[in-house]
Coordinates of C-alpha atoms in Angstrom, one line a residue:
M1 CA 29.3 160.9 156.8
E2 CA 31.7 160.8 154.0
S3 CA 33.0 157.5 152.6
I4 CA 36.7 157.0 151.9
E5 CA 37.6 155.3 148.7
I6 CA 40.9 153.4 148.7
N7 CA 42.3 152.3 145.3
I8 CA 44.7 149.3 145.5
P9 CA 46.7 148.9 142.3
T10 CA 47.0 145.3 140.9
C11 CA 50.3 144.0 139.9
K12 CA 50.1 143.0 136.2
P13 CA 53.0 142.2 133.9
S14 CA 53.5 144.9 131.4
K15 CA 52.6 143.9 127.9
P16 CA 55.9 145.1 126.4
E17 CA 57.9 142.8 128.7
A18 CA 55.7 139.8 127.8
H19 CA 56.0 140.6 124.1
E20 CA 59.7 140.9 124.5
T21 CA 60.0 137.5 126.2
G22 CA 57.9 135.8 123.5
T23 CA 60.1 137.5 120.8
K24 CA 63.3 136.2 122.4
F25 CA 61.9 132.7 122.7
G26 CA 60.8 132.7 119.1
A27 CA 64.2 134.0 118.0
N28 CA 66.0 131.3 120.0
K29 CA 63.8 128.6 118.5
T30 CA 64.4 129.9 115.0
W31 CA 68.2 130.1 115.6
L32 CA 68.2 126.5 116.8
Q33 CA 66.4 125.4 113.7
I34 CA 68.9 127.2 111.5
Q35 CA 71.7 125.5 113.4
G36 CA 70.1 122.1 112.8
V37 CA 69.8 122.7 109.1
W38 CA 73.4 123.9 109.0
E39 CA 74.6 120.8 110.8
L40 CA 72.6 118.6 108.4
C41 CA 74.2 120.4 105.4
K42 CA 77.7 119.9 106.8
E43 CA 77.1 116.2 107.5
D44 CA 76.6 115.3 103.8
T45 CA 77.3 117.8 101.0
G46 CA 75.9 115.4 98.5
R47 CA 72.4 116.5 99.4
E48 CA 73.1 120.1 98.5
I49 CA 74.8 119.1 95.2
F50 CA 71.9 116.9 94.2
A51 CA 69.4 119.7 95.0
L52 CA 71.3 122.3 93.0
K53 CA 71.7 119.9 90.0
V54 CA 67.9 119.3 90.0
G55 CA 67.3 123.1 90.0
V56 CA 69.7 123.6 87.1
T57 CA 68.0 120.9 85.1
V58 CA 64.5 122.4 85.6
L59 CA 65.8 125.9 84.8
L60 CA 67.3 124.7 81.5
M61 CA 64.2 122.8 80.6
S62 CA 62.0 125.8 81.4
L63 CA 63.9 127.9 78.9
L64 CA 62.4 125.8 76.1
I65 CA 59.0 127.3 77.1
L66 CA 60.0 130.7 78.3
L67 CA 61.9 131.5 75.1
E68 CA 59.9 132.1 72.0
A69 CA 62.1 130.4 69.5
P70 CA 62.2 126.9 71.0
Y71 CA 58.6 127.1 72.0
Q72 CA 57.7 127.6 68.3
V73 CA 59.5 124.4 67.5
F74 CA 58.4 122.1 70.3
G75 CA 55.1 123.6 71.4
S76 CA 53.2 122.6 74.5
N77 CA 54.6 119.1 74.3
I78 CA 57.7 120.3 76.0
L79 CA 55.8 120.0 79.3
W80 CA 56.4 116.3 79.1
A81 CA 60.1 117.0 78.8
I82 CA 60.0 119.0 82.1
L83 CA 58.1 116.2 83.8
T84 CA 60.5 113.6 82.6
A85 CA 63.5 115.6 83.8
I86 CA 62.0 115.9 87.3
L87 CA 60.9 112.3 87.6
V88 CA 64.1 110.7 86.0
F89 CA 66.7 112.7 87.9
E90 CA 68.3 110.7 90.7
D91 CA 71.2 111.2 93.1
T92 CA 73.6 109.0 91.2
V93 CA 74.4 108.6 87.5
G94 CA 73.5 104.9 87.5
A95 CA 70.1 105.4 89.1
T96 CA 69.3 108.2 86.5
F97 CA 70.3 105.9 83.6
N98 CA 68.1 103.1 85.1
R99 CA 65.1 105.4 85.6
G100 CA 65.4 107.0 82.1
F101 CA 65.7 103.6 80.5
N102 CA 62.5 102.4 82.2
R103 CA 60.6 105.5 81.2
A104 CA 61.7 105.3 77.5
V105 CA 61.0 101.6 77.1
G106 CA 57.7 101.9 78.9
T107 CA 56.6 104.7 76.7
L108 CA 57.7 103.0 73.5
V109 CA 56.0 99.7 74.3
A110 CA 52.8 101.4 75.5
G111 CA 52.7 103.6 72.4
I112 CA 53.0 100.6 70.0
L113 CA 50.3 98.7 71.9
A114 CA 48.0 101.8 71.9
I115 CA 48.4 102.3 68.1
L116 CA 47.6 98.6 67.4
V117 CA 44.5 98.6 69.7
A118 CA 43.3 101.9 68.4
E119 CA 43.4 100.7 64.8
T120 CA 41.7 97.5 65.7
A121 CA 38.9 99.3 67.6
L122 CA 38.4 101.7 64.7
S123 CA 38.0 98.9 62.2
C124 CA 35.3 97.3 64.4
G125 CA 32.9 100.3 64.1
H126 CA 31.7 103.1 66.3
V127 CA 29.6 100.8 68.5
A128 CA 32.4 98.4 69.4
E129 CA 35.2 101.0 69.5
P130 CA 34.6 102.4 73.1
I131 CA 34.0 98.9 74.4
I132 CA 37.3 97.6 73.0
I133 CA 39.1 100.7 74.3
G134 CA 37.7 100.3 77.8
L135 CA 38.4 96.6 78.0
S136 CA 42.0 97.1 76.7
M137 CA 42.6 99.8 79.4
F138 CA 41.3 97.4 82.0
M139 CA 43.5 94.5 80.8
I140 CA 46.7 96.7 80.5
A141 CA 46.1 98.0 84.0
V142 CA 45.7 94.5 85.5
I143 CA 48.8 93.1 83.6
T144 CA 51.2 96.0 84.4
S145 CA 50.1 96.2 88.0
Y146 CA 50.6 92.4 88.5
M147 CA 53.9 92.3 86.6
K148 CA 55.5 95.1 88.6
M149 CA 55.0 93.1 91.8
W150 CA 56.7 90.0 90.3
P151 CA 60.0 89.5 92.3
A152 CA 62.2 89.3 89.2
L153 CA 60.7 92.4 87.7
V154 CA 60.6 94.7 90.8
Q155 CA 63.5 96.8 89.5
Y156 CA 61.4 97.7 86.4
E157 CA 58.4 98.9 88.5
Y158 CA 58.7 102.4 87.2
G159 CA 58.7 101.2 83.6
F160 CA 55.4 99.4 84.1
R161 CA 53.9 102.4 85.8
V162 CA 54.9 104.7 82.9
A163 CA 53.6 102.1 80.4
L164 CA 50.2 102.2 82.0
L165 CA 50.1 106.0 82.1
T166 CA 51.2 106.4 78.5
Y167 CA 48.9 103.8 77.1
C168 CA 45.8 105.4 78.8
L169 CA 46.8 108.9 77.5
I170 CA 47.4 107.8 73.9
I171 CA 44.4 105.5 73.6
V172 CA 42.0 108.2 75.1
S173 CA 43.5 111.0 73.0
D174 CA 43.1 108.8 69.9
Y175 CA 39.5 108.2 70.6
R176 CA 38.8 111.9 70.9
I177 CA 41.4 113.4 68.6
G178 CA 42.1 110.6 66.2
N179 CA 45.9 110.8 65.8
P180 CA 47.7 108.2 68.0
I181 CA 50.9 108.1 66.0
R182 CA 51.4 111.8 66.3
T183 CA 50.8 111.7 70.1
M184 CA 53.2 108.8 70.6
I185 CA 56.0 110.6 68.5
D186 CA 55.5 113.8 70.4
R187 CA 55.7 112.0 73.7
L188 CA 58.8 110.1 72.7
Y189 CA 60.9 113.0 71.6
S190 CA 59.8 115.0 74.7
I191 CA 60.9 112.2 77.0
A192 CA 64.2 111.9 75.0
I193 CA 64.9 115.6 75.5
G194 CA 64.1 115.5 79.3
G195 CA 66.1 112.3 79.8
M196 CA 69.2 113.5 77.9
M197 CA 69.1 116.8 79.8
S198 CA 69.0 115.0 83.1
V199 CA 71.9 112.7 82.2
L200 CA 74.0 115.5 80.8
V201 CA 73.6 117.7 83.9
N202 CA 74.1 114.7 86.2
V203 CA 77.3 113.6 84.5
S204 CA 78.9 117.0 83.8
I205 CA 78.2 118.8 87.2
F206 CA 79.9 117.1 90.2
P207 CA 78.9 113.5 89.1
M208 CA 78.0 111.1 91.9
W209 CA 78.8 107.6 90.8
A210 CA 77.0 104.7 92.6
G211 CA 80.0 102.5 91.9
D212 CA 82.3 104.8 93.9
Q213 CA 79.8 105.0 96.8
L214 CA 79.5 101.2 96.8
H215 CA 83.3 100.7 96.8
K216 CA 83.8 103.2 99.7
E217 CA 81.0 101.8 101.7
L218 CA 82.2 98.2 101.4
V219 CA 85.7 99.2 102.5
N220 CA 84.3 101.1 105.5
D221 CA 82.3 98.0 106.5
F222 CA 85.4 95.9 106.5
Y223 CA 87.1 98.4 108.8
S224 CA 84.1 98.6 111.0
V225 CA 83.9 94.8 111.5
S226 CA 87.7 94.5 112.3
D227 CA 87.6 97.4 114.8
S228 CA 84.5 95.9 116.5
L229 CA 86.3 92.5 116.8
E230 CA 89.4 94.1 118.3
G231 CA 87.2 96.0 120.7
F232 CA 85.8 92.7 122.1
S233 CA 89.3 91.3 122.7
F234 CA 90.7 94.2 124.7
H235 CA 87.4 95.2 126.4
Y236 CA 85.3 92.2 127.2
Y237 CA 82.5 94.3 128.5
R238 CA 82.5 96.8 125.6
S239 CA 81.4 96.7 122.0
K240 CA 81.0 99.0 119.0
N241 CA 77.9 99.4 117.1
L242 CA 78.2 97.7 113.7
L243 CA 77.3 99.4 110.6
C244 CA 74.5 97.9 108.5
F245 CA 75.3 96.8 105.0
F246 CA 72.5 98.3 102.8
F247 CA 74.2 98.7 99.5
D248 CA 72.2 96.3 97.3
C249 CA 70.5 99.3 95.7
K250 CA 73.8 100.9 95.0
A251 CA 75.1 97.7 93.3
K252 CA 72.0 97.7 91.0
S253 CA 72.5 101.3 90.1
A254 CA 76.3 100.8 89.5
K255 CA 75.5 98.2 86.8
W256 CA 73.9 100.9 84.7
E257 CA 77.0 103.2 84.8
P258 CA 79.5 103.4 82.0
P259 CA 83.2 102.8 82.8
H260 CA 84.6 105.6 84.9
G261 CA 87.5 106.4 87.2
K262 CA 89.3 103.4 88.4
F263 CA 86.4 101.1 87.2
M264 CA 87.3 101.2 83.5
H265 CA 86.6 97.5 82.8
I266 CA 83.5 96.8 80.7
S267 CA 80.9 94.7 82.6
Y268 CA 82.6 95.4 85.9
P269 CA 81.7 92.7 88.5
W270 CA 79.4 94.8 90.7
S271 CA 77.4 91.6 91.5
Q272 CA 80.4 90.2 93.2
Y273 CA 80.4 93.2 95.5
E274 CA 77.0 92.1 96.6
K275 CA 78.3 88.6 97.4
V276 CA 81.2 89.9 99.3
G277 CA 78.9 92.2 101.3
A278 CA 76.6 89.2 102.1
V279 CA 79.5 87.2 103.4
L280 CA 80.8 90.2 105.4
R281 CA 77.3 90.6 106.8
R282 CA 77.3 87.1 108.2
C283 CA 80.6 87.9 109.9
A284 CA 79.0 90.9 111.4
Y285 CA 76.2 88.8 112.8
E286 CA 78.8 86.8 114.8
V287 CA 80.2 90.0 116.2
M288 CA 76.7 91.0 117.2
T289 CA 76.4 87.5 118.9
L290 CA 79.5 88.3 120.9
H291 CA 78.0 91.6 121.8
S292 CA 74.9 89.8 123.2
I293 CA 77.0 87.3 125.1
V294 CA 79.0 90.1 126.7
H295 CA 75.9 91.9 127.9
A296 CA 74.0 88.9 129.1
E297 CA 72.6 88.9 132.6
I298 CA 74.5 85.8 133.7
Q299 CA 78.3 86.0 133.2
V300 CA 81.0 83.6 134.0
P301 CA 83.3 85.0 136.8
Y302 CA 86.0 87.1 135.5
K303 CA 88.8 84.9 136.9
L304 CA 87.7 82.0 134.8
R305 CA 88.0 84.1 131.6
V306 CA 91.6 84.9 132.4
G307 CA 92.6 81.4 131.5
L308 CA 91.7 82.0 127.9
Q309 CA 92.5 85.7 127.7
S310 CA 95.7 85.4 125.7
E311 CA 94.3 82.8 123.3
V312 CA 91.0 84.8 122.7
Q313 CA 92.9 88.0 122.3
E314 CA 95.4 86.4 119.8
A315 CA 92.6 84.8 117.7
S316 CA 90.5 87.9 117.6
N317 CA 93.5 90.1 116.7
Q318 CA 94.6 87.7 113.9
A319 CA 91.0 87.6 112.5
A320 CA 90.7 91.4 112.8
E321 CA 94.0 91.8 111.0
V322 CA 92.9 89.5 108.1
V323 CA 89.6 91.4 107.7
R324 CA 91.4 94.7 107.8
M325 CA 93.9 93.6 105.1
L326 CA 91.0 92.4 102.9
G327 CA 89.4 95.9 103.2
R328 CA 92.7 97.5 102.4
D329 CA 93.1 95.3 99.3
I330 CA 89.7 96.3 98.1
S331 CA 90.4 99.9 98.7
C332 CA 93.7 99.8 96.8
M333 CA 92.4 97.3 94.3
Q334 CA 95.2 94.9 94.8
W335 CA 95.6 91.4 96.2
S336 CA 98.3 91.3 98.9
L337 CA 97.0 88.7 101.4
K338 CA 99.5 85.9 101.9
D339 CA 98.9 82.3 102.9
S340 CA 101.0 83.0 106.0
H341 CA 98.3 85.3 107.4
I342 CA 95.7 82.6 107.1
K343 CA 98.0 80.0 108.7
R344 CA 98.6 82.2 111.7
L345 CA 94.9 82.7 112.1
H346 CA 94.2 79.0 111.9
N347 CA 97.0 78.3 114.4
S348 CA 95.6 80.8 116.9
V349 CA 92.2 79.0 116.6
K350 CA 93.9 75.6 117.3
R351 CA 95.6 77.0 120.4
L352 CA 92.2 78.5 121.6
Q353 CA 90.6 75.1 121.2
S354 CA 93.3 73.3 123.1
S355 CA 93.1 75.9 125.9
M356 CA 89.4 75.5 126.1
S357 CA 89.7 71.7 126.5
F358 CA 92.2 72.2 129.3
Q359 CA 90.1 74.8 131.1
Y360 CA 87.0 72.6 130.9
S361 CA 88.8 69.6 132.3
S362 CA 90.3 71.6 135.1
M363 CA 87.0 73.2 136.0
L364 CA 85.2 69.8 136.1
T365 CA 88.0 68.2 138.1
S366 CA 88.0 71.0 140.7
A367 CA 84.2 70.8 140.9
F368 CA 83.8 67.1 141.4
E369 CA 87.0 65.7 142.9
S370 CA 85.9 66.6 146.5
P371 CA 82.3 66.7 147.8
T372 CA 81.9 69.9 149.8
D373 CA 84.3 70.3 152.7
N374 CA 87.7 70.1 151.1
S375 CA 87.1 73.3 149.3
S376 CA 84.5 75.9 150.0
N377 CA 84.1 76.7 146.3
S378 CA 85.6 75.4 143.1
F379 CA 85.6 78.9 141.6
A380 CA 87.8 80.1 144.5
N381 CA 90.3 77.3 143.9
I382 CA 90.7 78.4 140.3
S383 CA 91.0 82.0 141.4
H384 CA 94.0 81.1 143.6
I385 CA 95.7 79.6 140.6
I386 CA 95.1 82.5 138.3
Y387 CA 95.1 85.6 140.5
H388 CA 97.4 87.1 143.1
V389 CA 96.3 88.3 146.5
P390 CA 95.4 91.9 145.6
Y391 CA 92.5 90.8 143.5
Q392 CA 90.9 88.5 146.1
R393 CA 88.4 91.1 147.3
E394 CA 87.2 91.9 143.8
M395 CA 86.8 88.2 143.0
E396 CA 84.7 87.6 146.1
E397 CA 82.3 90.5 145.3
E398 CA 81.8 89.2 141.8
L399 CA 81.3 85.6 143.0
E400 CA 78.7 86.8 145.5
C401 CA 76.8 88.7 142.8
Y402 CA 77.0 85.7 140.5
H403 CA 75.8 83.2 143.1
E404 CA 72.9 85.5 144.0
I405 CA 71.7 85.7 140.4
T406 CA 72.0 82.0 139.9
G407 CA 70.2 81.2 143.1
K408 CA 67.2 83.3 142.0
Q409 CA 67.0 81.4 138.7
L410 CA 67.2 78.1 140.6
R411 CA 64.2 79.1 142.7
R412 CA 62.2 79.9 139.6
L413 CA 63.2 76.6 138.1
Y414 CA 62.2 74.3 140.9
S415 CA 59.1 76.0 142.3
W416 CA 55.7 76.8 140.8
P417 CA 54.2 79.1 141.8
P418 CA 57.5 81.0 142.7
R419 CA 58.6 80.2 146.3
E420 CA 61.8 79.4 148.2
A421 CA 63.0 75.8 147.6
D422 CA 66.1 75.4 149.7
A423 CA 65.8 71.6 149.8
F424 CA 66.5 71.5 146.1
E425 CA 69.4 73.9 146.2
E426 CA 71.6 71.9 148.5
D427 CA 72.2 69.0 146.1
S428 CA 72.2 70.7 142.7
E429 CA 73.1 74.4 143.0
K430 CA 76.8 73.8 142.8
N431 CA 76.6 71.7 139.6
I432 CA 74.3 74.1 137.9
K433 CA 76.5 77.0 138.7
M434 CA 79.5 75.2 137.2
S435 CA 77.5 74.2 134.1
T436 CA 76.3 77.8 133.6
A437 CA 79.8 79.1 133.9
I438 CA 81.1 76.6 131.4
L439 CA 78.3 77.3 128.9
S440 CA 78.8 81.1 129.2
L441 CA 82.5 80.8 128.5
A442 CA 82.1 78.1 125.8
N443 CA 79.5 80.2 124.0
F444 CA 81.8 83.2 123.7
A445 CA 84.8 81.1 122.5
S446 CA 82.7 79.1 120.1
S447 CA 81.2 82.3 118.6
L448 CA 84.7 83.6 118.1
M449 CA 85.8 80.4 116.4
E450 CA 82.6 80.6 114.2
F451 CA 83.7 84.1 113.1
V452 CA 87.1 82.7 112.1
A453 CA 85.4 80.0 110.1
R454 CA 83.4 82.7 108.2
V455 CA 86.5 84.6 107.6
D456 CA 87.7 81.8 105.3
H457 CA 84.6 82.2 103.2
L458 CA 85.2 86.0 103.2
V459 CA 88.8 85.5 101.9
E460 CA 87.5 83.3 99.1
A461 CA 84.9 85.9 98.0
V462 CA 87.4 88.7 98.0
E463 CA 89.9 86.6 96.1
K464 CA 87.3 85.9 93.5
L465 CA 86.5 89.6 93.3
S466 CA 90.2 90.4 92.8
K467 CA 90.3 88.0 89.8
M468 CA 87.1 89.2 88.2
A469 CA 88.0 92.9 88.7
K470 CA 91.6 92.3 87.7
F471 CA 93.2 93.7 90.9
K472 CA 96.9 94.2 90.9
S473 CA 98.9 91.4 92.5
D474 CA 101.5 92.0 95.2
E475 CA 105.0 91.4 94.0
G476 CA 105.8 89.6 97.2
L477 CA 103.4 86.8 96.5

């Protein structure tokens, strides 16, 4: 009997199709990476400029080795010039000057110390010479490492690091070669060549000044704070993210820059920029406090805020206008703020304080003038005074949510472990609700008044900056 063989083909994906799918996925991933790099390049062109300038500097320094004529003059010591150009080059002119100064001074001081120690060790004989050299390297390493962590000397950390490196190289080469003076001189002129090339390229090709960046960043921070404050007045439940004020490093770099652009005064008061930024930062903290109050879990009912809406809006608008004018004055380098602006700001704060006193007295009177039956809820009585009939449903929903949240917190307060405590709620729930509402509203208004108080210090700091930097005065003053 013959057997019948049946072949059933299996369904397998063809290899070309799988390979094609993997190729498409890899191409899409590569394209997304290219797009990400392109977006990063468009975001800040300063990165591309800095990278190109570093490349140009290294190319020019490499010509001193690649070409035969300069190599015959400088020799292999030109390698130190290339290393100096790479290590010294920074994104701004001021930072490059600062780093080059630290490297030059560190090399000079370390070279002098190395020569003195080498001559002393040589005069003590061959037995004591390696001991003296080893102990000196240990002491120099300890001293420089400790001093670079000293708070007042942190900005010279790179100089101490270079001093330690140079001292070790010179003292060891002297012990084996015996010519420390020649080693120090070669290292000094190599560092000078690399440093001068870095500064020349950084200043001549699209220079990026730390002073300009500091000036623009401070002005933008003024505008950011003013816009955020106005956002709170018009949209109580909204806020803008404040920018952080990290320009202390820029101020230190700007002090090393020569007079340039519109900052042509010798010894320009960059330190005052730091002080103005510190005062502005404290104002921003108050805006952040307003943000936290706005987004707190327990909020005063909306109808109670309407009683202070106009005063809060006026005070915040006046404060935002003063901050914006200060930023505009710094941007234009002129002083145009008048006393009338400050007076209007102070008057708006006085009206806010008066309205707060009236609202508190009204709320307390409506809460305690009748026990429980004359009015179902003191919040509802105030709502009839402030709102019209179309808003009644919205107010009731908000009050219900508010009472529910407060009730839960009361149960946590009066019971341990957590349990229902209705007996305690009957006598004290109403008073605690009213106290919570008053504190929530008072916290927001007091934070706004604290911001206005800080604005006065901000005006004084900017006025001092205008005098030190010799801003132009407005003819209308």
